[in-house]
């Protein structure tokens, strides 16, 4: 906005006052005149609107205070500064009704010009700051999106290191991501889960889910890829993948010097997704709510996907069989509320399984 070409509306019911103030300002500004509150409000509806209003407080019928309130109540005119003209100074009342400043009547030319110039400069500065803020927000959004995409790529790269060494596929990672998200959204209004399952935390869970088996990178191929039943000693080694996964995420947290929801969920899921609700799982033998919420969701998602997937050592079970097996494990292997949530979103689970089937690549 060029201040020298700014539009100033002067509102006064006395013609001689309008002529006088017009002569004070017309050299610097484009001046518009109104002799009533209604006329002023009508002018303010037309574009281009005035950049500033000089308004007599004591207008008849619709006084200046009412005019100012109406201007401030509309998003189109709320930011336009209003300078009140008062014969009897009452600055408190003027500011309470939204005035930017007050000038005493009779008006002195030097005072009016100084106040108008000041407030037009202030408005110009605010508009520049707003533009700079919007530009900065846009840049931050672009950088945040780029960092988010890089993070997603790194998560998939790390998670795939473990999955491709075993019998899993990349689609297994996608499926468990979406299963966990579906369970979380179903449980969002449940009293046991609502405090933690905010939209932001659900997004963090979605990102963290693929890292559940990252610790398997440290398991020897002879054990990880063995098609036969593991010996007790081999199983003890296999169980260490939860510890290795936890330590990998914890090392990242220590290196950064802080944690966040994504890292916390990734660590919890990696370490505790093999725990069972009755305390018979590993590595800690946790039970009930002592098992992190994120791990309880992953337990259901991971087992369901394992059941419906074909492996060299087992056929794929049907969806119905998998659902029944998980239902039977409610309260023993699985959190009953998470199982109930799964049964409620059963069709969504089927849709996810079909959308990201191994055959679909």
Coordinates of C-alpha atoms in Angstrom, one line a residue:
X1 CA 0.0 0.0 0.0
X2 CA 1.4 3.4 -1.0
X3 CA 0.6 5.7 2.0
X4 CA 0.5 8.8 -0.2
X5 CA -2.3 7.3 -2.2
X6 CA -4.2 6.0 0.8
X7 CA -7.9 6.5 0.9
X8 CA -9.2 8.4 4.0
X9 CA -12.9 8.6 4.8
X10 CA -14.0 11.6 6.8
X11 CA -17.4 11.4 8.5
X12 CA -19.1 14.5 10.1
X13 CA -22.6 15.8 9.9
X14 CA -21.4 19.4 9.5
X15 CA -20.6 20.4 5.9
X16 CA -18.1 23.1 7.0
X17 CA -16.2 20.6 9.1
X18 CA -16.0 18.2 6.1
X19 CA -14.7 21.0 3.9
X20 CA -12.1 22.1 6.5
X21 CA -10.8 18.5 7.1
X22 CA -10.8 17.7 3.4
X23 CA -8.5 20.7 2.8
X24 CA -6.2 19.5 5.6
X25 CA -5.7 16.0 4.0
X26 CA -6.4 16.2 0.3
X27 CA -2.8 17.0 -0.8
X28 CA -1.5 13.7 0.7
X29 CA -4.5 11.3 0.5
X30 CA -7.5 10.5 -1.6
X31 CA -10.3 11.8 0.6
X32 CA -13.9 10.6 0.7
X33 CA -16.6 12.4 2.6
X34 CA -19.8 11.3 4.4
X35 CA -22.3 13.4 6.4
X36 CA -23.9 10.6 8.3
X37 CA -23.3 7.2 9.9
X38 CA -25.4 5.4 7.3
X39 CA -23.6 7.1 4.4
X40 CA -20.3 6.1 6.0
X41 CA -21.3 2.4 6.3
X42 CA -22.5 2.4 2.7
X43 CA -19.2 3.8 1.5
X44 CA -17.3 1.1 3.4
X45 CA -19.2 -1.6 1.5
X46 CA -17.6 -0.6 -1.8
X47 CA -14.2 -1.6 -3.1
X48 CA -11.6 -0.2 -2.9
X49 CA -12.4 0.5 0.7
X50 CA -10.9 3.4 2.7
X51 CA -7.7 2.6 4.5
X52 CA -8.6 4.8 7.4
X53 CA -11.7 6.4 8.8
X54 CA -11.9 9.8 10.6
X55 CA -15.2 9.6 12.5
X56 CA -17.2 12.1 14.5
X57 CA -18.4 10.4 17.7
X58 CA -21.6 12.6 18.0
X59 CA -23.3 11.9 14.7
X60 CA -27.1 12.0 14.7
X61 CA -29.3 8.9 14.4
X62 CA -26.4 6.4 13.9
X63 CA -23.6 7.8 16.1
X64 CA -19.9 7.2 15.6
X65 CA -19.7 4.6 18.3
X66 CA -22.3 2.5 16.5
X67 CA -20.6 2.9 13.2
X68 CA -17.3 1.8 14.6
X69 CA -18.8 -1.2 16.3
X70 CA -20.3 -2.3 13.0
X71 CA -17.0 -1.8 11.2
X72 CA -15.2 -3.9 13.8
X73 CA -17.8 -6.7 13.6
X74 CA -17.2 -7.3 9.9
X75 CA -14.1 -9.3 8.8
X76 CA -13.9 -7.0 5.7
X77 CA -13.5 -3.8 7.7
X78 CA -12.3 -5.0 11.2
X79 CA -8.7 -4.1 10.5
X80 CA -9.3 -0.6 9.2
X81 CA -8.2 2.0 11.8
X82 CA -10.8 4.5 13.1
X83 CA -9.8 7.9 14.6
X84 CA -12.6 9.4 16.6
X85 CA -13.4 13.1 16.7
X86 CA -14.7 14.2 20.1
X87 CA -15.8 17.6 21.3
X88 CA -15.7 16.4 24.9
X89 CA -12.8 14.0 25.2
X90 CA -13.8 10.5 26.4
X91 CA -10.9 8.4 25.3
X92 CA -11.9 5.3 27.4
X93 CA -15.3 5.1 25.7
X94 CA -13.7 5.6 22.3
X95 CA -11.1 2.8 22.8
X96 CA -13.8 0.5 24.3
X97 CA -15.7 0.8 21.0
X98 CA -12.7 0.0 18.9
X99 CA -11.0 3.3 18.1
X100 CA -7.4 3.5 17.2
X101 CA -7.0 7.1 18.3
X102 CA -8.9 10.2 19.4
X103 CA -8.6 13.8 18.1
X104 CA -10.2 16.7 19.9
X105 CA -12.6 19.1 18.2
X106 CA -12.2 21.7 16.9
X107 CA -9.6 19.9 14.8
X108 CA -6.1 21.3 14.4
X109 CA -4.6 20.5 11.0
X110 CA -1.2 19.5 12.3
X111 CA -2.7 17.1 14.9
X112 CA -5.1 15.5 12.4
X113 CA -2.4 15.0 9.7
X114 CA 0.1 13.5 12.3
X115 CA -2.5 11.1 13.6
X116 CA -3.7 10.0 10.2
X117 CA -0.1 9.5 9.0
X118 CA 0.9 7.5 12.1
X119 CA -2.0 5.1 11.8
X120 CA -1.6 4.6 8.1
X121 CA 2.0 3.8 8.6
X122 CA 1.1 1.4 11.4
X123 CA -1.4 -0.3 9.2
X124 CA 1.1 -0.6 6.4
X125 CA 3.7 -2.1 8.8
X126 CA 1.1 -4.6 10.1
X127 CA 0.3 -5.7 6.5
X128 CA 4.0 -6.2 5.7
X129 CA 4.4 -8.2 8.9
X130 CA 1.4 -10.3 8.0
X131 CA 2.8 -10.9 4.5
X132 CA 6.2 -11.9 5.9
X133 CA 4.5 -14.2 8.4
X134 CA 2.5 -15.9 5.7
X135 CA 5.6 -16.3 3.6
X136 CA 7.5 -17.8 6.6
X137 CA 4.6 -20.2 7.4
X138 CA 4.6 -21.3 3.7
X139 CA 8.4 -21.9 3.8
X140 CA 8.1 -23.8 7.2
X141 CA 5.3 -26.0 5.7
X142 CA 7.4 -26.8 2.7
X143 CA 10.4 -27.7 4.8
X144 CA 8.3 -29.7 7.3
X145 CA 6.7 -31.6 4.4
X146 CA 10.2 -32.4 3.0
X147 CA 11.5 -33.5 6.4
X148 CA 8.4 -35.6 6.9
X149 CA 8.9 -37.3 3.6
X150 CA 12.5 -37.9 4.4
X151 CA 11.5 -39.4 7.7
X152 CA 9.0 -41.7 6.1
X153 CA 11.6 -42.8 3.6
X154 CA 14.1 -43.6 6.4
X155 CA 11.5 -45.4 8.4
X156 CA 10.6 -47.6 5.5
X157 CA 14.3 -48.2 4.7
X158 CA 15.1 -49.3 8.2
X159 CA 12.0 -51.4 8.6
X160 CA 12.5 -53.1 5.3
X161 CA 16.0 -54.2 6.4
X162 CA 14.4 -56.5 8.9
X163 CA 11.4 -57.6 6.9
X164 CA 13.2 -58.5 3.7
X165 CA 15.5 -60.8 5.6
X166 CA 12.6 -62.8 6.9
X167 CA 9.4 -64.0 5.1
X168 CA 7.7 -60.6 5.3
X169 CA 7.0 -58.2 2.4
X170 CA 6.8 -54.4 2.3
X171 CA 3.0 -54.8 2.1
X172 CA 3.1 -56.4 5.6
X173 CA 4.4 -53.1 6.9
X174 CA 1.7 -51.2 5.1
X175 CA -1.0 -53.5 6.4
X176 CA 0.1 -53.3 10.1
X177 CA 0.3 -49.5 9.8
X178 CA -3.3 -49.3 8.7
X179 CA -4.5 -51.9 11.1
X180 CA -3.0 -50.0 14.0
X181 CA -4.5 -46.7 12.8
X182 CA -7.9 -48.3 12.4
X183 CA -7.8 -49.7 15.9
X184 CA -6.6 -46.4 17.3
X185 CA -9.4 -44.5 15.7
X186 CA -12.0 -46.9 16.9
X187 CA -10.7 -46.6 20.4
X188 CA -10.3 -42.8 20.3
X189 CA -13.5 -42.3 22.3
X190 CA -13.0 -45.2 24.7
X191 CA -12.4 -44.0 28.3
X192 CA -9.3 -46.2 28.7
X193 CA -7.7 -44.8 25.5
X194 CA -9.1 -41.3 24.8
X195 CA -6.5 -39.3 26.7
X196 CA -3.6 -40.7 24.7
X197 CA -5.2 -41.2 21.3
X198 CA -5.2 -37.7 19.9
X199 CA -5.0 -37.1 16.2
X200 CA -1.3 -36.2 16.5
X201 CA -0.6 -39.4 18.4
X202 CA -2.5 -41.6 16.0
X203 CA -0.3 -40.2 13.2
X204 CA 2.8 -40.9 15.3
X205 CA 1.6 -44.5 15.9
X206 CA 1.0 -44.9 12.1
X207 CA 4.6 -43.8 11.4
X208 CA 6.1 -45.9 14.2
X209 CA 4.3 -49.2 13.4
X210 CA 6.6 -50.4 10.6
X211 CA 9.6 -50.4 13.0
X212 CA 8.1 -53.1 15.3
X213 CA 10.5 -55.8 14.1
X214 CA 13.5 -53.7 13.4
X215 CA 15.5 -55.7 16.1
X216 CA 15.4 -58.7 13.8
X217 CA 18.3 -57.2 11.9
X218 CA 20.5 -58.5 14.7
X219 CA 19.1 -62.0 14.6
X220 CA 21.3 -64.6 12.8
X221 CA 19.9 -65.9 9.5
X222 CA 20.2 -69.5 10.8
X223 CA 17.6 -68.7 13.4
X224 CA 15.6 -66.0 11.6
X225 CA 15.1 -68.0 8.4
X226 CA 14.8 -71.5 10.0
X227 CA 11.6 -73.1 8.6
X228 CA 11.4 -75.7 11.4
X229 CA 10.4 -75.1 15.0
X230 CA 13.1 -73.3 17.0
X231 CA 14.8 -75.0 19.8
X232 CA 14.5 -73.4 23.3
X233 CA 18.0 -71.9 22.9
X234 CA 17.2 -70.6 19.5
X235 CA 13.9 -69.1 20.7
X236 CA 15.8 -67.3 23.5
X237 CA 18.0 -65.7 20.8
X238 CA 14.9 -64.8 18.7
X239 CA 13.2 -63.1 21.7
X240 CA 16.2 -60.7 21.9
X241 CA 14.9 -58.9 18.7
X242 CA 12.6 -56.9 21.1
X243 CA 15.6 -55.8 23.1
X244 CA 17.7 -55.0 20.0
X245 CA 14.8 -53.0 18.6
X246 CA 14.3 -51.0 21.8
X247 CA 18.0 -50.3 22.1
X248 CA 18.2 -49.0 18.5
X249 CA 15.4 -46.5 19.1
X250 CA 16.7 -45.6 22.5
X251 CA 20.1 -44.8 21.0
X252 CA 18.5 -42.4 18.6
X253 CA 16.7 -40.7 21.5
X254 CA 20.0 -40.5 23.5
X255 CA 21.9 -39.0 20.5
X256 CA 19.2 -36.4 19.9
X257 CA 18.9 -35.6 23.6
X258 CA 15.1 -35.7 23.5
X259 CA 12.2 -37.9 22.5
X260 CA 8.8 -37.4 21.0
X261 CA 5.6 -39.3 20.4
X262 CA 7.0 -41.1 17.3
X263 CA 10.2 -42.2 18.9
X264 CA 8.5 -43.2 22.1
X265 CA 5.9 -45.3 20.3
X266 CA 8.6 -46.9 18.1
X267 CA 10.6 -47.9 21.2
X268 CA 7.5 -49.2 23.0
X269 CA 6.2 -51.2 20.0
X270 CA 9.7 -52.7 19.2
X271 CA 10.2 -53.7 22.8
X272 CA 6.7 -54.8 24.0
X273 CA 4.7 -56.0 21.0
X274 CA 5.3 -59.6 22.1
X275 CA 3.9 -59.1 25.6
X276 CA 0.6 -60.8 26.4
X277 CA -2.2 -59.4 28.3
X278 CA -2.1 -62.2 30.9
X279 CA 1.6 -61.6 31.6
X280 CA 2.9 -64.7 29.7
X281 CA 4.7 -62.8 26.9
X282 CA 8.2 -61.5 26.6
X283 CA 10.6 -59.9 27.2
X284 CA 9.4 -58.5 30.5
X285 CA 6.3 -60.6 31.2
X286 CA 4.2 -57.4 31.5
X287 CA 0.4 -57.8 32.0
X288 CA -2.7 -55.6 31.5
X289 CA -2.2 -51.9 31.3
X290 CA 1.5 -52.3 32.2
X291 CA 1.9 -53.1 28.6
X292 CA 2.2 -49.8 26.6
X293 CA -1.0 -49.0 24.7
X294 CA 1.0 -48.8 21.4
X295 CA 2.2 -52.4 21.9
X296 CA -1.2 -53.7 22.8
X297 CA -2.5 -52.3 19.4
X298 CA 0.4 -53.8 17.5
X299 CA 0.0 -57.2 19.1
X300 CA -3.4 -57.6 17.6
X301 CA -2.4 -56.0 14.2
X302 CA 0.7 -58.1 13.9
X303 CA -0.8 -61.4 14.8
X304 CA -3.8 -60.9 12.6
X305 CA -1.5 -60.2 9.6
X306 CA 0.7 -63.2 10.4
X307 CA -2.4 -65.5 10.5
X308 CA -3.8 -64.4 7.2
X309 CA -0.4 -64.5 5.4
X310 CA 1.2 -67.6 3.9
X311 CA 4.6 -68.6 5.0
X312 CA 7.0 -71.4 4.0
X313 CA 6.2 -73.1 7.4
X314 CA 2.3 -72.4 7.4
X315 CA -0.6 -71.8 5.1
X316 CA -2.6 -68.6 5.2
X317 CA -5.7 -68.8 7.4
X318 CA -8.9 -67.2 6.3
X319 CA -10.0 -63.9 7.6
X320 CA -12.8 -65.6 9.6
X321 CA -10.4 -68.1 11.2
X322 CA -7.9 -65.4 12.1
X323 CA -10.7 -63.3 13.7
X324 CA -11.9 -66.2 15.7
X325 CA -8.4 -67.1 16.9
X326 CA -7.8 -63.5 18.1
X327 CA -11.3 -63.4 19.7
X328 CA -10.4 -66.6 21.6
X329 CA -7.2 -64.9 22.7
X330 CA -9.0 -61.9 24.2
X331 CA -8.0 -61.4 27.9
X332 CA -5.1 -63.9 27.5
X333 CA -2.9 -62.8 24.6
X334 CA -4.7 -59.6 23.8
X335 CA -6.3 -56.6 25.5
X336 CA -10.1 -57.3 25.4
X337 CA -11.0 -53.7 24.5
X338 CA -8.5 -53.8 21.5
X339 CA -10.1 -57.1 20.4
X340 CA -13.5 -55.6 20.6
X341 CA -12.3 -52.7 18.5
X342 CA -11.0 -55.1 15.9
X343 CA -14.3 -56.9 15.7
X344 CA -16.1 -53.6 15.3
X345 CA -13.8 -52.5 12.4
X346 CA -13.6 -56.1 10.9
X347 CA -14.7 -54.9 7.4
X348 CA -12.0 -52.2 7.5
X349 CA -9.4 -54.9 8.3
X350 CA -10.5 -57.0 5.4
X351 CA -10.4 -53.9 3.1
X352 CA -6.8 -53.1 4.2
X353 CA -5.7 -56.7 3.7
X354 CA -7.1 -56.7 0.2
X355 CA -5.8 -53.3 -0.7
X356 CA -2.2 -54.2 0.4
X357 CA -2.2 -57.9 -0.4
X358 CA 1.1 -59.4 -1.3
X359 CA -0.3 -60.2 -4.7
X360 CA -1.0 -56.5 -5.2
X361 CA 2.7 -55.7 -4.7

